[in-house]
Coordinates of C-alpha atoms (C1' of nucleotides) in Angstrom, one line a residue:
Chain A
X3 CA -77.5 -44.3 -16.3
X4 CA -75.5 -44.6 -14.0
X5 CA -76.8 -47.3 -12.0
X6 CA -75.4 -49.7 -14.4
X7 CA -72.1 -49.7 -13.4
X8 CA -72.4 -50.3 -9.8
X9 CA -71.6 -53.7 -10.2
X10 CA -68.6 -52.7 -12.0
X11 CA -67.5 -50.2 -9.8
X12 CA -67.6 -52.9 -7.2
X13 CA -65.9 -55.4 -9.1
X14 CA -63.0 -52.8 -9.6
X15 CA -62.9 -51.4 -6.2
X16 CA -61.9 -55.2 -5.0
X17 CA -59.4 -55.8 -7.4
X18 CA -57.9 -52.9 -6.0
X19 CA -58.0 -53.7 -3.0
X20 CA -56.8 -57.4 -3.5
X21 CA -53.9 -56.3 -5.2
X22 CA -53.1 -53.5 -2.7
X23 CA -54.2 -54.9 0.2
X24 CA -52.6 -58.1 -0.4
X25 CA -49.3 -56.9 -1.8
X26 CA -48.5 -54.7 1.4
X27 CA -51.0 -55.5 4.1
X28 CA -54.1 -53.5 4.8
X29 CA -52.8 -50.9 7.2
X30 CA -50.7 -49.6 5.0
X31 CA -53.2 -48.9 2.0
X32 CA -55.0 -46.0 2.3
X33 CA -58.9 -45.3 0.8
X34 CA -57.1 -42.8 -1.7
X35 CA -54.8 -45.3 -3.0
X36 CA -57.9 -47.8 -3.8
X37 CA -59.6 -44.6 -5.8
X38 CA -57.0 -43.5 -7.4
X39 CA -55.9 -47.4 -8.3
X40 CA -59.7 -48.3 -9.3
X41 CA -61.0 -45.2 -10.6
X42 CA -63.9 -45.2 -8.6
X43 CA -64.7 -41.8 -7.3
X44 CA -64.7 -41.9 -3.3
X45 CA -68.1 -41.1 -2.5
X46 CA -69.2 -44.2 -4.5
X47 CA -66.4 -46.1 -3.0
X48 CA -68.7 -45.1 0.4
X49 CA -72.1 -45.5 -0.9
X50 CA -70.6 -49.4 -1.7
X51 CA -68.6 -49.9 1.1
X52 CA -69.8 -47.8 4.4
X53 CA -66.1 -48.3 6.0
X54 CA -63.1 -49.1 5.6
X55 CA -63.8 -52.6 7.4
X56 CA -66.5 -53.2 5.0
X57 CA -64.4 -53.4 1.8
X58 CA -62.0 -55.6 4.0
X59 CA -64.5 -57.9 5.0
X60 CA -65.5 -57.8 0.9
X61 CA -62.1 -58.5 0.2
X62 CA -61.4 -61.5 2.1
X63 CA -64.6 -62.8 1.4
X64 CA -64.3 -62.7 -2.4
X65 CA -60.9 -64.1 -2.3
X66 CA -61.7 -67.0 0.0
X67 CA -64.3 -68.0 -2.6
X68 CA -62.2 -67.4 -5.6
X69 CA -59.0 -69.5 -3.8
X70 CA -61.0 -72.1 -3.0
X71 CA -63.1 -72.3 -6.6
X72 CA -59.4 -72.0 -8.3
X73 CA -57.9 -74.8 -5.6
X74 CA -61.1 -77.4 -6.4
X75 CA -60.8 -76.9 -10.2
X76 CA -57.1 -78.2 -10.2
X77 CA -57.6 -80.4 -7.9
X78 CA -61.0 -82.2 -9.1
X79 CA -59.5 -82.3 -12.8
X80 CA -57.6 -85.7 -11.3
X81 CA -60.1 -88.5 -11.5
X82 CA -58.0 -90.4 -9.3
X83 CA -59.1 -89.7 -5.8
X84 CA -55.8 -90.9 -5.0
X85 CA -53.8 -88.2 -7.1
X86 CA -56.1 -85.7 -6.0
X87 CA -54.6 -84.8 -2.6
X88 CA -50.9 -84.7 -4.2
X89 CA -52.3 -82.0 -6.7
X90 CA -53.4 -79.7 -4.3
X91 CA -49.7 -79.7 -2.9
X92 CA -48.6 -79.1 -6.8
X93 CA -51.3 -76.6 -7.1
X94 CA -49.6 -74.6 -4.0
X95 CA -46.3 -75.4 -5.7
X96 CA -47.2 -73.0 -9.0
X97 CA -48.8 -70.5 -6.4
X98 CA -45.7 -70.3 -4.6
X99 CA -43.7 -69.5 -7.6
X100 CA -46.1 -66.6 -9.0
X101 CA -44.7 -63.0 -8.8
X102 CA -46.5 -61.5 -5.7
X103 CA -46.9 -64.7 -3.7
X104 CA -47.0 -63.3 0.0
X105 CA -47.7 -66.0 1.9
X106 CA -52.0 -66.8 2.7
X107 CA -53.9 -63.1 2.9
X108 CA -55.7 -64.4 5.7
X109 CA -53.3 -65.2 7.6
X110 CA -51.6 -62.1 7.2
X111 CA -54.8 -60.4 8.0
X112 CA -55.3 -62.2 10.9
X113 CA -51.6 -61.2 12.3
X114 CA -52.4 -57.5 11.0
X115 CA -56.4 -57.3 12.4
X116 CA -57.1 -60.3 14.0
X117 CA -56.7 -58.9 17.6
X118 CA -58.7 -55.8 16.7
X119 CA -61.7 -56.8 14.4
X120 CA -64.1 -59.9 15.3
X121 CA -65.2 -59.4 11.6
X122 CA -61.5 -60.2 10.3
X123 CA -61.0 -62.7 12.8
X124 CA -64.5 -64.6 12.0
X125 CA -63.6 -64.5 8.2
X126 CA -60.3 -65.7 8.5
X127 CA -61.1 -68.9 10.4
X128 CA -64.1 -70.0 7.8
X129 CA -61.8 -69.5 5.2
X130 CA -59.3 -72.5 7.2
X131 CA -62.4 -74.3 8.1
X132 CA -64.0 -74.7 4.2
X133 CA -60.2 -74.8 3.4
X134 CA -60.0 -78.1 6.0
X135 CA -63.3 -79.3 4.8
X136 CA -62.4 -79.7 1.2
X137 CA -59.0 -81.2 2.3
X138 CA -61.3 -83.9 4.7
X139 CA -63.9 -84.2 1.8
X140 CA -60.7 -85.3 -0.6
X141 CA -59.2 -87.2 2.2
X142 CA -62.3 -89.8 2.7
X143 CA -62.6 -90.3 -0.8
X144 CA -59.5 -91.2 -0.8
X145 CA -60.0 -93.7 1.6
X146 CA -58.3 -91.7 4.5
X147 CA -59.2 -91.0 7.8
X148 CA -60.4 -86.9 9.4
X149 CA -57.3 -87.5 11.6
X150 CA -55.0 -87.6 8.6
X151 CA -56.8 -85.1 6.8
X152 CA -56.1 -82.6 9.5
X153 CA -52.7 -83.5 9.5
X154 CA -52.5 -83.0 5.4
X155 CA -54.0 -79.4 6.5
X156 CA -51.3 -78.8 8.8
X157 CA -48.7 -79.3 5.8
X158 CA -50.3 -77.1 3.4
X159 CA -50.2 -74.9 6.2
X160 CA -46.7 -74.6 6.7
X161 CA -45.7 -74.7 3.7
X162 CA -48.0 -72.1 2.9
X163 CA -45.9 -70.0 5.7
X164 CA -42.8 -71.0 5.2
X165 CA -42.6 -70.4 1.1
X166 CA -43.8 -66.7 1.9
X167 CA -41.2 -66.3 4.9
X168 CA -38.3 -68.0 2.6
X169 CA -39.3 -66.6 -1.0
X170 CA -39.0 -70.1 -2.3
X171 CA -41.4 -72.8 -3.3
X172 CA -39.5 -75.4 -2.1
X173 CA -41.6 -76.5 0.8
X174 CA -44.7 -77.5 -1.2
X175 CA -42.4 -80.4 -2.6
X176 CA -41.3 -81.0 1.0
X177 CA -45.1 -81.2 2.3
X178 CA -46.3 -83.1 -1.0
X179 CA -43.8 -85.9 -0.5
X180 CA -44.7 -85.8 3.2
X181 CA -48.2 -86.3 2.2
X182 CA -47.9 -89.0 -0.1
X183 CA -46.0 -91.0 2.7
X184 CA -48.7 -90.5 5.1
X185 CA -51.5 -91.5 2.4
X186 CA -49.5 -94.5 1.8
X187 CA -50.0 -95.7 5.5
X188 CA -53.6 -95.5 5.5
Chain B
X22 CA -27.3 -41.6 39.3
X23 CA -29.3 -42.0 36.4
X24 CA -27.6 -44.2 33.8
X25 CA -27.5 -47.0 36.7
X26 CA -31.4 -47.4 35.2
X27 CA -30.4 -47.4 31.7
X28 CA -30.9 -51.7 31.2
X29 CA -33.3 -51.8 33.5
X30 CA -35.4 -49.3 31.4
X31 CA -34.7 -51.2 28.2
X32 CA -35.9 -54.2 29.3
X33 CA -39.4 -52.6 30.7
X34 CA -39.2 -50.8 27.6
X35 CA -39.2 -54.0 25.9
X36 CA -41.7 -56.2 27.9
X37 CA -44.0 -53.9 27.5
X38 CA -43.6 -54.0 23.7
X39 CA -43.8 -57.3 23.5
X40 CA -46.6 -57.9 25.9
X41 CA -48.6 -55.3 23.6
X42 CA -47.6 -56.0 20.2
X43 CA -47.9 -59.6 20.3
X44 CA -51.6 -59.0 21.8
X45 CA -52.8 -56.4 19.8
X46 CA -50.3 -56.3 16.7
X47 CA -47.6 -53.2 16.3
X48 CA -49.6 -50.9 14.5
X49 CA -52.4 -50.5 16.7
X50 CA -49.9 -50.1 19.8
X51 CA -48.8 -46.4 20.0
X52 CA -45.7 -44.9 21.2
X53 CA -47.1 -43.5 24.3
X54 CA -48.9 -46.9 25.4
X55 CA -45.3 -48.1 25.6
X56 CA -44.7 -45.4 27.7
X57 CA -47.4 -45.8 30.2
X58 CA -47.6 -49.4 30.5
X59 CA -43.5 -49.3 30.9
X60 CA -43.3 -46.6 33.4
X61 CA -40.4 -45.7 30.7
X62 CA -40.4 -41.6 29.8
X63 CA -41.1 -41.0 26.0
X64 CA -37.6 -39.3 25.8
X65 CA -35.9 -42.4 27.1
X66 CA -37.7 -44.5 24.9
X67 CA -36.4 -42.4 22.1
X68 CA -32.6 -42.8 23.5
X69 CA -32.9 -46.5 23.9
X70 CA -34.7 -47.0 20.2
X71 CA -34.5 -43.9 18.0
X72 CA -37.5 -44.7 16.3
X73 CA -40.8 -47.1 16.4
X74 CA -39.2 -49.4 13.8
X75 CA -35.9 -49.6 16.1
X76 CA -38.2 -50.9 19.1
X77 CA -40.0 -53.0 17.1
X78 CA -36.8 -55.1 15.4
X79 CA -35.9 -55.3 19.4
X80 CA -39.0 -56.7 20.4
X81 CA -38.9 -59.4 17.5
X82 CA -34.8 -59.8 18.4
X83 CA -35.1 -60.4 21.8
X84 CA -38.4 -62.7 21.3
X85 CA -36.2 -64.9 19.1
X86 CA -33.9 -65.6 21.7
X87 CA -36.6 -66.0 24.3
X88 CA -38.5 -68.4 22.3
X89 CA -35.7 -70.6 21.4
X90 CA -34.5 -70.9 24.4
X91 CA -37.2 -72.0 26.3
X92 CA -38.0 -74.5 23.4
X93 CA -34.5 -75.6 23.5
X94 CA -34.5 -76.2 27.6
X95 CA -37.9 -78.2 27.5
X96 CA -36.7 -80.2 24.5
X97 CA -33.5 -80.8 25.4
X98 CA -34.2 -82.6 28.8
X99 CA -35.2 -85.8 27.3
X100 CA -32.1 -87.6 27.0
X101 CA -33.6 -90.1 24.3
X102 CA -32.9 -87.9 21.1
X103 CA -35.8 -90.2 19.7
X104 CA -37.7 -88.5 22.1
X105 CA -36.9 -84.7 21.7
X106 CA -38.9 -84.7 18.7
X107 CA -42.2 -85.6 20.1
X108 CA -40.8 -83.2 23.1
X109 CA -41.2 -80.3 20.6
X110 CA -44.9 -80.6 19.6
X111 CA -45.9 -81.3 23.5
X112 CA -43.9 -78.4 24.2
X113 CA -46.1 -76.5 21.5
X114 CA -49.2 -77.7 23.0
X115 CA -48.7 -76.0 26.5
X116 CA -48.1 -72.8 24.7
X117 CA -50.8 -73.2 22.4
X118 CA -53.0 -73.6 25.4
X119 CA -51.5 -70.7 27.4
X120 CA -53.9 -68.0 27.7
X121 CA -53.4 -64.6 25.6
X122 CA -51.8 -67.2 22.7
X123 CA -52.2 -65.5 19.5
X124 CA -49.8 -67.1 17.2
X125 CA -46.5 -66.8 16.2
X126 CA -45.3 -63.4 16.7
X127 CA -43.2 -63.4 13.7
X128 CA -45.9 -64.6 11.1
X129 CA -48.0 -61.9 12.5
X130 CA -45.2 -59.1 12.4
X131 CA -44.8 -60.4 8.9
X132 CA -48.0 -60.4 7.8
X133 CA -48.3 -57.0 9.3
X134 CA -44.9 -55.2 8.2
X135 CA -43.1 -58.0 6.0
X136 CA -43.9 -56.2 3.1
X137 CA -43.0 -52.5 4.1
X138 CA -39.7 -53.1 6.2
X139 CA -37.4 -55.4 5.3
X140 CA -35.7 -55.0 8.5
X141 CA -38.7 -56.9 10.0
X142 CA -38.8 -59.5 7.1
X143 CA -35.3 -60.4 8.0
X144 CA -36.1 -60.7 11.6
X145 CA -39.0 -62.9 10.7
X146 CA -36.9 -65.3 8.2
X147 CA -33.8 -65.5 10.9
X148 CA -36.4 -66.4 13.5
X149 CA -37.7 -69.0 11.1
X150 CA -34.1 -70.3 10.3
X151 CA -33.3 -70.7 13.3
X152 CA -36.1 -73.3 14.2
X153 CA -35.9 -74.8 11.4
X154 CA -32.0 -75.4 12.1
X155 CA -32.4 -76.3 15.7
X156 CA -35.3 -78.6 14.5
X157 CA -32.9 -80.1 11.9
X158 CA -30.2 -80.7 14.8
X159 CA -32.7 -82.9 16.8
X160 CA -33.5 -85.0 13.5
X161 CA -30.1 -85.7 12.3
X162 CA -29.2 -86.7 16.2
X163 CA -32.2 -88.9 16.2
X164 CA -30.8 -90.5 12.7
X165 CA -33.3 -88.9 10.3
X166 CA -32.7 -87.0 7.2
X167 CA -32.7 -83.1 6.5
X168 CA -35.9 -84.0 4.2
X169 CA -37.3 -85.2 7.1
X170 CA -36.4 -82.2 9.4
X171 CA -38.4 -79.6 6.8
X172 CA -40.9 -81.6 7.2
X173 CA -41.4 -81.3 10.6
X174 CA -40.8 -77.7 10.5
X175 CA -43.8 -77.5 8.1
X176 CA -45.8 -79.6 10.5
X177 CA -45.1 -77.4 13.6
X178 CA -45.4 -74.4 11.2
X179 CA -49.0 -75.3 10.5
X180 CA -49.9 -76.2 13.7
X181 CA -49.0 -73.1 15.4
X182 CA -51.1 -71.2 12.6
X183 CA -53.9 -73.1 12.7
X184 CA -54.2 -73.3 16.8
X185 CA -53.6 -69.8 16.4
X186 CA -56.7 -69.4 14.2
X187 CA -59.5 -72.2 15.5
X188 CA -57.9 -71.2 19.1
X189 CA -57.8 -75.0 19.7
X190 CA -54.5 -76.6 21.0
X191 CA -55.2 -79.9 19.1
X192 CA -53.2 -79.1 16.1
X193 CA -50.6 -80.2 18.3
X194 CA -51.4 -83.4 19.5
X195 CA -52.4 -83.7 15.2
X196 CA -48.7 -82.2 14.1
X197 CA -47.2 -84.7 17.3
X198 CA -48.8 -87.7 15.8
X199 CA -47.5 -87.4 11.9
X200 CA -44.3 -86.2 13.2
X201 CA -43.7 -89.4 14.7
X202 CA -45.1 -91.6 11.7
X203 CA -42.8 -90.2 9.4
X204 CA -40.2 -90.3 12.0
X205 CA -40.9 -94.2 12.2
X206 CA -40.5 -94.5 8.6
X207 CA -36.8 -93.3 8.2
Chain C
dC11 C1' -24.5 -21.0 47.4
dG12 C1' -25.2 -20.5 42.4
dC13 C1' -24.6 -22.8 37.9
dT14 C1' -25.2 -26.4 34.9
dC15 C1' -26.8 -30.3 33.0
dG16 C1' -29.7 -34.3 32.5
dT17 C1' -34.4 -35.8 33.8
dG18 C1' -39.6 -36.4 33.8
dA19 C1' -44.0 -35.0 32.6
dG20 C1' -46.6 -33.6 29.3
dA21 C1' -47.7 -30.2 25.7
dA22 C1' -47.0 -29.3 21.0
dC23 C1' -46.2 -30.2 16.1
dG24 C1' -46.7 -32.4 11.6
dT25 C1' -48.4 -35.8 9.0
dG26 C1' -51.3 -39.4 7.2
dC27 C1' -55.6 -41.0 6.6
dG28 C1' -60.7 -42.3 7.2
dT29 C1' -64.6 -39.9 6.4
dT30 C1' -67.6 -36.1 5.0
dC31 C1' -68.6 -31.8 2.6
dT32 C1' -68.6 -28.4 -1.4
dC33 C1' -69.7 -27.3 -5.7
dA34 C1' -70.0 -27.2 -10.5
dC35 C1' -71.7 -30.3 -14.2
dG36 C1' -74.8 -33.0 -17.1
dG37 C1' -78.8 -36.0 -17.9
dC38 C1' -83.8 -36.5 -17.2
dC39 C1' -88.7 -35.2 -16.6
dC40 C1' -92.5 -31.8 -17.0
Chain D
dG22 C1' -86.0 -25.2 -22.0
dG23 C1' -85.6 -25.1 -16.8
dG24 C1' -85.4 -27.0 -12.4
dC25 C1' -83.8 -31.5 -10.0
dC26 C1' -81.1 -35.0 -8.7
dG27 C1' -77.1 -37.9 -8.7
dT28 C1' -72.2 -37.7 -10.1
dG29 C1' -67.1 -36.7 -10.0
dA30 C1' -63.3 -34.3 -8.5
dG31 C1' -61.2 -32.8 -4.9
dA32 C1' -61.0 -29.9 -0.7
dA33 C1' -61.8 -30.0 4.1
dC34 C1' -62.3 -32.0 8.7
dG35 C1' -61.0 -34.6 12.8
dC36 C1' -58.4 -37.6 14.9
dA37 C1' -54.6 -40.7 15.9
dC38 C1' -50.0 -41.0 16.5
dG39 C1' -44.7 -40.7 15.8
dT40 C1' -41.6 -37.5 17.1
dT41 C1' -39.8 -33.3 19.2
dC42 C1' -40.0 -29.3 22.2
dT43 C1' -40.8 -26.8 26.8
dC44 C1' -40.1 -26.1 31.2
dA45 C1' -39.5 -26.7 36.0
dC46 C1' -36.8 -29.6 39.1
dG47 C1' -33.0 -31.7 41.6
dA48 C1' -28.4 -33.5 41.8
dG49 C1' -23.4 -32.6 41.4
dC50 C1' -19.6 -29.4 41.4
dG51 C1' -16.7 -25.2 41.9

DNA sequence: CGCTCGTGAGAACGTGCGTTCTCACGGCCC
DNA sequence: GGGCCGTGAGAACGCACGTTCTCACGAGCG
């Protein structure tokens, strides 16, 4: 039956587009490329995903929740509230240095679609926003204020930017150590 | 005499690229909206930048400069080195707040192209060393440390991203406020 | 005055790609 | 076993767009 593997199918038409989409930007992928690289036929890539659009919006969805479930494990394995926020930054540091790394997919979507798709747009900023709120949510436990957790956002935010632009990892050190000083204030 | 016309062309040429492809990204801008929104013939265009990708490398070229420049003039009027650095982030928070602000032009070209022309990844990552040198500059004048100065980078980094996505100038005033904590503290 | 050469406006060409259609195949129910 | 329906593979369509070509025009020169 056939039925049976549409979850499949699904499943493998998003890997295929995270790794395409995210290794050279969405424009430049076409709906043949995620067929051929899935092996999902493309009228069932069309009964799944109506458009194009769609399977971005799928995309970007799945991987916001998967980020953020892989960011949280690392991070929540510290009981120490207090080492928690300095793992994130190491957690960025390991993401930096993985074969691929391309900076944050949303906000290269956003600098690709943002302009041109509301739906893009929309899913981009919850992403930053649970992204912020798990950042604030660390931040008060740790005895920190929401002003300093925005500004801890704004690091991991650079550096996010700046290790895809330079190619190196460096700057989650840079943003860690600038973190831990500003915890230390507080 | 038509060669008289020659620079002046260009530089519609390039206005209008930028005005577009900063608003709407490059690849949904075609050819011949550069042509109508210049006032620039198609076969002109095509003498000034022999292809789309020439054009584009101009746009991000001449943007560099631009930006700099003004960043450099607003900063640089405060005697008080101590003071340029705050200068910086205020400066970022008018241009956050201008209308039609969509982010850094060169995270979005990146995002967009970085991965298929590495003509426009090299534009991107001069752009981005070139802040981050000028942005060193101010910090060794004003007796901080490099370490310091890549910090900062990362906080303005962030905070254009993130004003860029939320569409809220406030990551300024955030980024404005560490930077001159951890300025304190050296 | 006629010839030439560069120009401007726009048509035309080629290609890439999102989306849909064709058609032969193989299970499933009566 | 025979019709029916969904499937897979791939061709076909339509459009957008980068790039080039056509052609009529007007200035400069012998």
């Amino acid at each position: 039956m056939a039925t049976v593997d549409l979850e499949t199918a699904r499943t493998a038409a998003l890997d295929a587009a995270e790794s395409l989409f995210y290794a050279r930007g969405v424009q430049s992928v076409g709906m043949d490329e995620i067929r051929s690289t899935s092996g999902v036929p493309l009228k069932r890539l069309y009964q799944l995903f109506p458009s194009k659009s769609d399977l971005v919006e799928a995309y970007l969805r799945r991987r916001d929740s998967d980020w953020l479930t892989s960011l949280t494990h690392y991070a929540d394995a510290h009981a120490d509230p207090q080492q928690r926020i300095p793992a994130v930054f190491d957690w960025l540091e390991q993401w930096f240095a993985e074969p691929g790394f391309r900076g944050c997919a949303f906000v290269n979507a956003f600098g690709e679609l943002g302009a041109t798709s509301p739906a893009v747009a929309n899913a981009v900023a919850d992403h930053k926003a649970a992204f912020r709120h798990y950042l604030a949510d660390l931040t008060t436990t740790a005895g920190g204020t929401p002003a300093l957790a925005a500004q801890l956002a704004l690091l991991a935010e650079g550096a996010i930017t700046t290790a895809a632009i330079t190619g190196s990892p460096a700057p989650a050190r840079q943003a860690r150590a600038a973190a831990q000083l500003l915890l230390s204030l507080s």
